[in-house]
Amino acid sequence: MTPWEAVAVCAAGVAAGAINAVVGSGSLITFPTLVAVGVDPVTANVSNNIGLVPGSFTGAYGYRAELKGQRDRLVRLGTGSALGSLVGGLLLLVLDPAVFQVVVPVLIAIACVLVVVQPKLNGWLAARREHAHPDGGPWLWMGVFGAGVYGGYFGAAQGVLLIGLLGSFLDDGLQRVNAAKNVLSLIVNATAAVLFTIIAPVDWWAVLMVALGATLGGFLGAKVGRRLPAPVLRGFIVCVGIVAIIKLVYG
């Protein structure tokens, strides 16, 4: 990795950390950036996951006011996130790399669609919220487990998936739902990071660059992210996702 490539990866980490704190889908920026600078796709996914953990922490910490009163809920749901992440991480390492090459473009495309439809999704959730279950129940736990599997395997747009799940089953405001999403995403990323550190190929230089950027980005996203123009963010994420699909499919 050249110095300019390292700067590009670090800058992508800043953007990803900020977007993860506010929306989710930051991996759509860092993952294709790592692939673009020559990192093998599976190694890029593993290194990206580890590097984003500090940003997930600063993003969650920035929403600490909205987390008050959610401890018991997050302990229960966090077990689902951790178990799902382990399953997803193992699938990434066990499945043939050729499967990853085929599956990831599809996952990126799905993630882009989720990012685009998020405003309508939030409106649908708002209409349902008065009928939501007060504690989520077993169906929410299973949904969070499934999101953890997805997050451990790839992770882009897992935040959007979690917001959709939490908003559907919990009778709570969207900002508190977003705060809970940040904690669960942190659990998924941290669990997968521990697994990958032990048994997966890691590009530690890539991890360092992503981590430096994501740490700052998570802090900034939590501070000022609500003021950022969401349509611009969504458009940028979708454009990067399309570039990633083209890169992975056509090389």
mmCIF file of C-alpha atoms in Angstrom:
data_model
loop_
_atom_site.group_PDB
_atom_site.id
_atom_site.type_symbol
_atom_site.label_atom_id
_atom_site.label_comp_id
_atom_site.label_asym_id
_atom_site.label_seq_id
_atom_site.Cartn_x
_atom_site.Cartn_y
_atom_site.Cartn_z
ATOM 1 C CA MET A 1 0.000 0.000 0.000
ATOM 2 C CA THR A 2 1.489 3.327 -1.113
ATOM 3 C CA PRO A 3 1.290 6.453 1.090
ATOM 4 C CA TRP A 4 -1.465 7.918 -1.088
ATOM 5 C CA GLU A 5 -3.404 4.661 -0.976
ATOM 6 C CA ALA A 6 -3.056 4.660 2.819
ATOM 7 C CA VAL A 7 -4.447 8.206 2.921
ATOM 8 C CA ALA A 8 -7.374 7.139 0.723
ATOM 9 C CA VAL A 9 -8.165 4.181 3.004
ATOM 10 C CA CYS A 10 -7.942 6.378 6.097
ATOM 11 C CA ALA A 11 -10.269 8.958 4.522
ATOM 12 C CA ALA A 12 -12.693 6.176 3.624
ATOM 13 C CA GLY A 13 -12.527 5.088 7.265
ATOM 14 C CA VAL A 14 -13.541 8.575 8.419
ATOM 15 C CA ALA A 15 -16.543 8.546 6.085
ATOM 16 C CA ALA A 16 -17.490 4.995 7.063
ATOM 17 C CA GLY A 17 -17.251 5.681 10.797
ATOM 18 C CA ALA A 18 -19.462 8.749 10.461
ATOM 19 C CA ILE A 19 -22.027 7.039 8.260
ATOM 20 C CA ASN A 20 -22.159 3.969 10.487
ATOM 21 C CA ALA A 21 -22.948 6.165 13.497
ATOM 22 C CA VAL A 22 -25.802 7.905 11.701
ATOM 23 C CA VAL A 23 -27.170 5.503 9.099
ATOM 24 C CA GLY A 24 -25.135 2.316 8.726
ATOM 25 C CA SER A 25 -23.588 0.992 5.496
ATOM 26 C CA GLY A 26 -20.122 2.469 6.026
ATOM 27 C CA SER A 27 -18.585 -0.774 4.758
ATOM 28 C CA LEU A 28 -19.846 0.176 1.301
ATOM 29 C CA ILE A 29 -17.109 2.819 1.361
ATOM 30 C CA THR A 30 -14.186 1.115 3.103
ATOM 31 C CA PHE A 31 -14.555 -2.358 1.580
ATOM 32 C CA PRO A 32 -14.447 -1.265 -2.087
ATOM 33 C CA THR A 33 -11.649 1.184 -1.263
ATOM 34 C CA LEU A 34 -9.532 -1.662 0.119
ATOM 35 C CA VAL A 35 -10.312 -3.796 -2.947
ATOM 36 C CA ALA A 36 -9.432 -0.858 -5.200
ATOM 37 C CA VAL A 37 -5.957 -0.519 -3.651
ATOM 38 C CA GLY A 38 -5.250 -4.188 -4.290
ATOM 39 C CA VAL A 39 -6.326 -6.055 -1.138
ATOM 40 C CA ASP A 40 -7.821 -9.506 -1.770
ATOM 41 C CA PRO A 41 -11.633 -9.330 -1.325
ATOM 42 C CA VAL A 42 -11.836 -11.828 1.557
ATOM 43 C CA THR A 43 -8.833 -10.277 3.328
ATOM 44 C CA ALA A 44 -10.325 -6.836 2.662
ATOM 45 C CA ASN A 45 -13.611 -7.880 4.269
ATOM 46 C CA VAL A 46 -11.838 -9.310 7.323
ATOM 47 C CA SER A 47 -9.496 -6.308 7.704
ATOM 48 C CA ASN A 48 -12.344 -3.863 7.161
ATOM 49 C CA ASN A 49 -14.418 -5.521 9.889
ATOM 50 C CA ILE A 50 -11.587 -5.324 12.413
ATOM 51 C CA GLY A 51 -10.704 -1.759 11.470
ATOM 52 C CA LEU A 52 -14.257 -0.485 11.903
ATOM 53 C CA VAL A 53 -14.551 -1.685 15.516
ATOM 54 C CA PRO A 54 -13.044 1.492 17.079
ATOM 55 C CA GLY A 55 -15.404 3.607 14.981
ATOM 56 C CA SER A 56 -18.360 1.512 16.126
ATOM 57 C CA PHE A 57 -17.308 2.175 19.717
ATOM 58 C CA THR A 58 -16.992 5.958 19.334
ATOM 59 C CA GLY A 59 -20.299 6.062 17.467
ATOM 60 C CA ALA A 60 -22.069 4.104 20.210
ATOM 61 C CA TYR A 61 -20.449 6.254 22.905
ATOM 62 C CA GLY A 62 -21.651 9.392 21.157
ATOM 63 C CA TYR A 63 -25.246 8.168 21.549
ATOM 64 C CA ARG A 64 -24.847 7.362 25.261
ATOM 65 C CA ALA A 65 -27.660 9.751 26.256
ATOM 66 C CA GLU A 66 -30.134 7.823 24.087
ATOM 67 C CA LEU A 67 -28.897 4.527 25.565
ATOM 68 C CA LYS A 68 -30.132 5.283 29.083
ATOM 69 C CA GLY A 69 -32.630 2.670 30.249
ATOM 70 C CA GLN A 70 -31.772 0.174 27.496
ATOM 71 C CA ARG A 71 -29.204 -1.943 29.337
ATOM 72 C CA ASP A 72 -31.348 -5.043 29.944
ATOM 73 C CA ARG A 73 -32.725 -4.955 26.410
ATOM 74 C CA LEU A 74 -29.263 -4.689 24.876
ATOM 75 C CA VAL A 75 -27.805 -7.450 27.049
ATOM 76 C CA ARG A 76 -30.534 -9.819 25.824
ATOM 77 C CA LEU A 77 -30.355 -8.770 22.181
ATOM 78 C CA GLY A 78 -26.570 -8.572 22.305
ATOM 79 C CA THR A 79 -26.348 -12.334 22.817
ATOM 80 C CA GLY A 80 -28.186 -12.784 19.524
ATOM 81 C CA SER A 81 -25.833 -10.364 17.783
ATOM 82 C CA ALA A 82 -22.737 -12.123 19.145
ATOM 83 C CA LEU A 83 -23.917 -15.641 18.286
ATOM 84 C CA GLY A 84 -25.045 -14.574 14.829
ATOM 85 C CA SER A 85 -21.732 -12.842 14.182
ATOM 86 C CA LEU A 86 -19.816 -16.003 15.036
ATOM 87 C CA VAL A 87 -21.932 -18.004 12.593
ATOM 88 C CA GLY A 88 -21.508 -15.407 9.850
ATOM 89 C CA GLY A 89 -17.767 -15.143 10.413
ATOM 90 C CA LEU A 90 -17.358 -18.904 10.235
ATOM 91 C CA LEU A 91 -19.375 -19.002 7.011
ATOM 92 C CA LEU A 92 -17.034 -16.426 5.513
ATOM 93 C CA LEU A 93 -14.005 -18.533 6.409
ATOM 94 C CA VAL A 94 -15.470 -21.960 5.597
ATOM 95 C CA LEU A 95 -17.174 -21.238 2.290
ATOM 96 C CA ASP A 96 -15.055 -21.309 -0.857
ATOM 97 C CA PRO A 97 -13.664 -17.838 -1.756
ATOM 98 C CA ALA A 98 -15.388 -18.169 -5.127
ATOM 99 C CA VAL A 99 -18.716 -18.131 -3.250
ATOM 100 C CA PHE A 100 -17.721 -14.828 -1.663
ATOM 101 C CA GLN A 101 -16.962 -13.371 -5.101
ATOM 102 C CA VAL A 102 -20.474 -14.293 -6.243
ATOM 103 C CA VAL A 103 -22.397 -13.468 -3.064
ATOM 104 C CA VAL A 104 -20.843 -10.116 -2.130
ATOM 105 C CA PRO A 105 -21.988 -8.184 -5.249
ATOM 106 C CA VAL A 106 -25.521 -9.410 -4.504
ATOM 107 C CA LEU A 107 -25.217 -8.329 -0.857
ATOM 108 C CA ILE A 108 -23.911 -4.917 -1.912
ATOM 109 C CA ALA A 109 -26.812 -4.516 -4.345
ATOM 110 C CA ILE A 110 -29.306 -5.437 -1.613
ATOM 111 C CA ALA A 111 -27.599 -3.022 0.771
ATOM 112 C CA CYS A 112 -27.841 -0.216 -1.791
ATOM 113 C CA VAL A 113 -31.547 -0.881 -2.226
ATOM 114 C CA LEU A 114 -32.013 -0.789 1.559
ATOM 115 C CA VAL A 115 -30.203 2.541 1.757
ATOM 116 C CA VAL A 116 -32.384 4.010 -1.000
ATOM 117 C CA VAL A 117 -35.690 2.843 0.514
ATOM 118 C CA GLN A 118 -34.772 3.776 4.098
ATOM 119 C CA PRO A 119 -36.932 6.972 4.154
ATOM 120 C CA LYS A 120 -40.033 4.989 3.165
ATOM 121 C CA LEU A 121 -39.018 2.221 5.565
ATOM 122 C CA ASN A 122 -38.828 4.714 8.415
ATOM 123 C CA GLY A 123 -42.267 6.068 7.503
ATOM 124 C CA TRP A 124 -43.693 2.557 7.550
ATOM 125 C CA LEU A 125 -42.061 1.944 10.931
ATOM 126 C CA ALA A 126 -43.498 5.169 12.335
ATOM 127 C CA ALA A 127 -46.978 4.068 11.284
ATOM 128 C CA ARG A 128 -46.471 0.712 13.035
ATOM 129 C CA ARG A 129 -44.786 1.957 16.186
ATOM 130 C CA GLU A 130 -47.971 2.424 18.230
ATOM 131 C CA HIS A 131 -48.617 -1.311 17.848
ATOM 132 C CA ALA A 132 -45.070 -2.446 18.618
ATOM 133 C CA HIS A 133 -44.327 -5.022 21.310
ATOM 134 C CA PRO A 134 -42.858 -3.304 24.413
ATOM 135 C CA ASP A 135 -39.781 -5.563 24.664
ATOM 136 C CA GLY A 136 -39.494 -7.062 21.198
ATOM 137 C CA GLY A 137 -40.076 -10.679 22.235
ATOM 138 C CA PRO A 138 -38.449 -13.788 20.727
ATOM 139 C CA TRP A 139 -39.112 -12.747 17.131
ATOM 140 C CA LEU A 140 -36.931 -9.671 17.531
ATOM 141 C CA TRP A 141 -34.159 -11.779 19.094
ATOM 142 C CA MET A 142 -34.273 -14.137 16.108
ATOM 143 C CA GLY A 143 -34.206 -11.202 13.705
ATOM 144 C CA VAL A 144 -31.216 -9.678 15.500
ATOM 145 C CA PHE A 145 -29.490 -13.078 15.340
ATOM 146 C CA GLY A 146 -30.078 -13.165 11.569
ATOM 147 C CA ALA A 147 -28.722 -9.633 11.206
ATOM 148 C CA GLY A 148 -25.686 -10.781 13.199
ATOM 149 C CA VAL A 149 -25.083 -13.639 10.755
ATOM 150 C CA TYR A 150 -25.241 -11.150 7.888
ATOM 151 C CA GLY A 151 -22.981 -8.712 9.739
ATOM 152 C CA GLY A 152 -20.390 -11.354 10.557
ATOM 153 C CA TYR A 153 -20.310 -12.499 6.942
ATOM 154 C CA PHE A 154 -20.192 -9.094 5.258
ATOM 155 C CA GLY A 155 -21.842 -6.319 7.241
ATOM 156 C CA ALA A 156 -22.675 -3.552 4.774
ATOM 157 C CA ALA A 157 -26.110 -2.121 5.638
ATOM 158 C CA GLN A 158 -26.462 -4.264 8.771
ATOM 159 C CA GLY A 159 -27.313 -0.978 10.516
ATOM 160 C CA VAL A 160 -30.239 -0.425 8.169
ATOM 161 C CA LEU A 161 -31.413 -3.989 8.807
ATOM 162 C CA LEU A 162 -31.167 -3.494 12.570
ATOM 163 C CA ILE A 163 -33.053 -0.191 12.492
ATOM 164 C CA GLY A 164 -35.804 -1.904 10.521
ATOM 165 C CA LEU A 165 -36.021 -4.769 13.020
ATOM 166 C CA LEU A 166 -35.786 -2.681 16.186
ATOM 167 C CA GLY A 167 -38.187 -0.063 14.900
ATOM 168 C CA SER A 168 -40.726 -2.754 13.979
ATOM 169 C CA PHE A 169 -40.754 -4.532 17.334
ATOM 170 C CA LEU A 170 -39.943 -1.812 19.890
ATOM 171 C CA ASP A 171 -42.180 0.967 21.119
ATOM 172 C CA ASP A 172 -39.421 3.569 21.184
ATOM 173 C CA GLY A 173 -38.256 6.712 19.404
ATOM 174 C CA LEU A 174 -36.086 6.480 16.309
ATOM 175 C CA GLN A 175 -33.061 8.097 17.978
ATOM 176 C CA ARG A 176 -33.106 5.518 20.798
ATOM 177 C CA VAL A 177 -33.540 2.785 18.187
ATOM 178 C CA ASN A 178 -30.511 4.181 16.343
ATOM 179 C CA ALA A 179 -28.501 4.212 19.573
ATOM 180 C CA ALA A 180 -29.377 0.562 20.188
ATOM 181 C CA LYS A 181 -28.427 -0.218 16.585
ATOM 182 C CA ASN A 182 -24.975 1.252 17.180
ATOM 183 C CA VAL A 183 -24.376 -0.954 20.221
ATOM 184 C CA LEU A 184 -25.558 -4.128 18.475
ATOM 185 C CA SER A 185 -23.433 -3.319 15.416
ATOM 186 C CA LEU A 186 -20.462 -2.850 17.740
ATOM 187 C CA ILE A 187 -21.090 -6.285 19.273
ATOM 188 C CA VAL A 188 -21.312 -7.898 15.827
ATOM 189 C CA ASN A 189 -18.137 -6.232 14.566
ATOM 190 C CA ALA A 190 -16.165 -6.862 17.760
ATOM 191 C CA THR A 191 -17.175 -10.538 17.909
ATOM 192 C CA ALA A 192 -16.243 -11.121 14.284
ATOM 193 C CA ALA A 193 -13.011 -9.177 14.791
ATOM 194 C CA VAL A 194 -11.908 -11.504 17.605
ATOM 195 C CA LEU A 195 -12.672 -14.543 15.445
ATOM 196 C CA PHE A 196 -10.898 -13.112 12.403
ATOM 197 C CA THR A 197 -7.845 -12.065 14.416
ATOM 198 C CA ILE A 198 -7.378 -15.654 15.570
ATOM 199 C CA ILE A 199 -8.017 -17.661 12.412
ATOM 200 C CA ALA A 200 -8.313 -15.404 9.334
ATOM 201 C CA PRO A 201 -5.868 -13.645 6.982
ATOM 202 C CA VAL A 202 -5.538 -10.006 8.091
ATOM 203 C CA ASP A 203 -3.846 -7.040 6.421
ATOM 204 C CA TRP A 204 -2.855 -5.147 9.566
ATOM 205 C CA TRP A 205 -1.728 -2.057 7.681
ATOM 206 C CA ALA A 206 -5.218 -1.825 6.171
ATOM 207 C CA VAL A 207 -6.724 -2.398 9.628
ATOM 208 C CA LEU A 208 -4.670 0.468 11.068
ATOM 209 C CA MET A 209 -5.666 2.933 8.342
ATOM 210 C CA VAL A 210 -9.353 2.042 8.562
ATOM 211 C CA ALA A 211 -9.276 2.146 12.371
ATOM 212 C CA LEU A 212 -7.626 5.579 12.518
ATOM 213 C CA GLY A 213 -10.192 7.034 10.157
ATOM 214 C CA ALA A 214 -13.202 5.213 11.628
ATOM 215 C CA THR A 215 -12.393 6.289 15.191
ATOM 216 C CA LEU A 216 -12.528 9.930 14.186
ATOM 217 C CA GLY A 217 -15.480 9.352 11.883
ATOM 218 C CA GLY A 218 -17.551 7.636 14.560
ATOM 219 C CA PHE A 219 -17.003 10.549 16.921
ATOM 220 C CA LEU A 220 -17.879 13.147 14.290
ATOM 221 C CA GLY A 221 -20.887 11.188 13.065
ATOM 222 C CA ALA A 222 -22.348 10.965 16.549
ATOM 223 C CA LYS A 223 -21.806 14.699 17.085
ATOM 224 C CA VAL A 224 -23.013 16.223 13.848
ATOM 225 C CA GLY A 225 -24.433 13.340 11.826
ATOM 226 C CA ARG A 226 -28.066 14.327 12.360
ATOM 227 C CA ARG A 227 -27.365 17.596 10.520
ATOM 228 C CA LEU A 228 -25.907 15.952 7.416
ATOM 229 C CA PRO A 229 -28.141 15.866 4.315
ATOM 230 C CA ALA A 230 -29.329 12.275 4.235
ATOM 231 C CA PRO A 231 -30.137 12.236 0.491
ATOM 232 C CA VAL A 232 -26.541 13.191 -0.329
ATOM 233 C CA LEU A 233 -25.204 10.452 1.946
ATOM 234 C CA ARG A 234 -27.493 7.855 0.412
ATOM 235 C CA GLY A 235 -26.554 8.890 -3.103
ATOM 236 C CA PHE A 236 -22.849 8.688 -2.298
ATOM 237 C CA ILE A 237 -23.201 5.256 -0.692
ATOM 238 C CA VAL A 238 -25.137 3.911 -3.670
ATOM 239 C CA CYS A 239 -22.559 5.261 -6.130
ATOM 240 C CA VAL A 240 -19.724 3.626 -4.198
ATOM 241 C CA GLY A 241 -21.707 0.391 -4.009
ATOM 242 C CA ILE A 242 -22.209 0.353 -7.773
ATOM 243 C CA VAL A 243 -18.474 0.891 -8.283
ATOM 244 C CA ALA A 244 -17.788 -2.014 -5.903
ATOM 245 C CA ILE A 245 -20.145 -4.319 -7.819
ATOM 246 C CA ILE A 246 -18.475 -3.417 -11.125
ATOM 247 C CA LYS A 247 -15.025 -3.951 -9.586
ATOM 248 C CA LEU A 248 -15.905 -7.358 -8.153
ATOM 249 C CA VAL A 249 -17.764 -8.617 -11.229
ATOM 250 C CA TYR A 250 -15.489 -7.321 -13.961
ATOM 251 C CA GLY A 251 -12.182 -6.993 -12.054
#
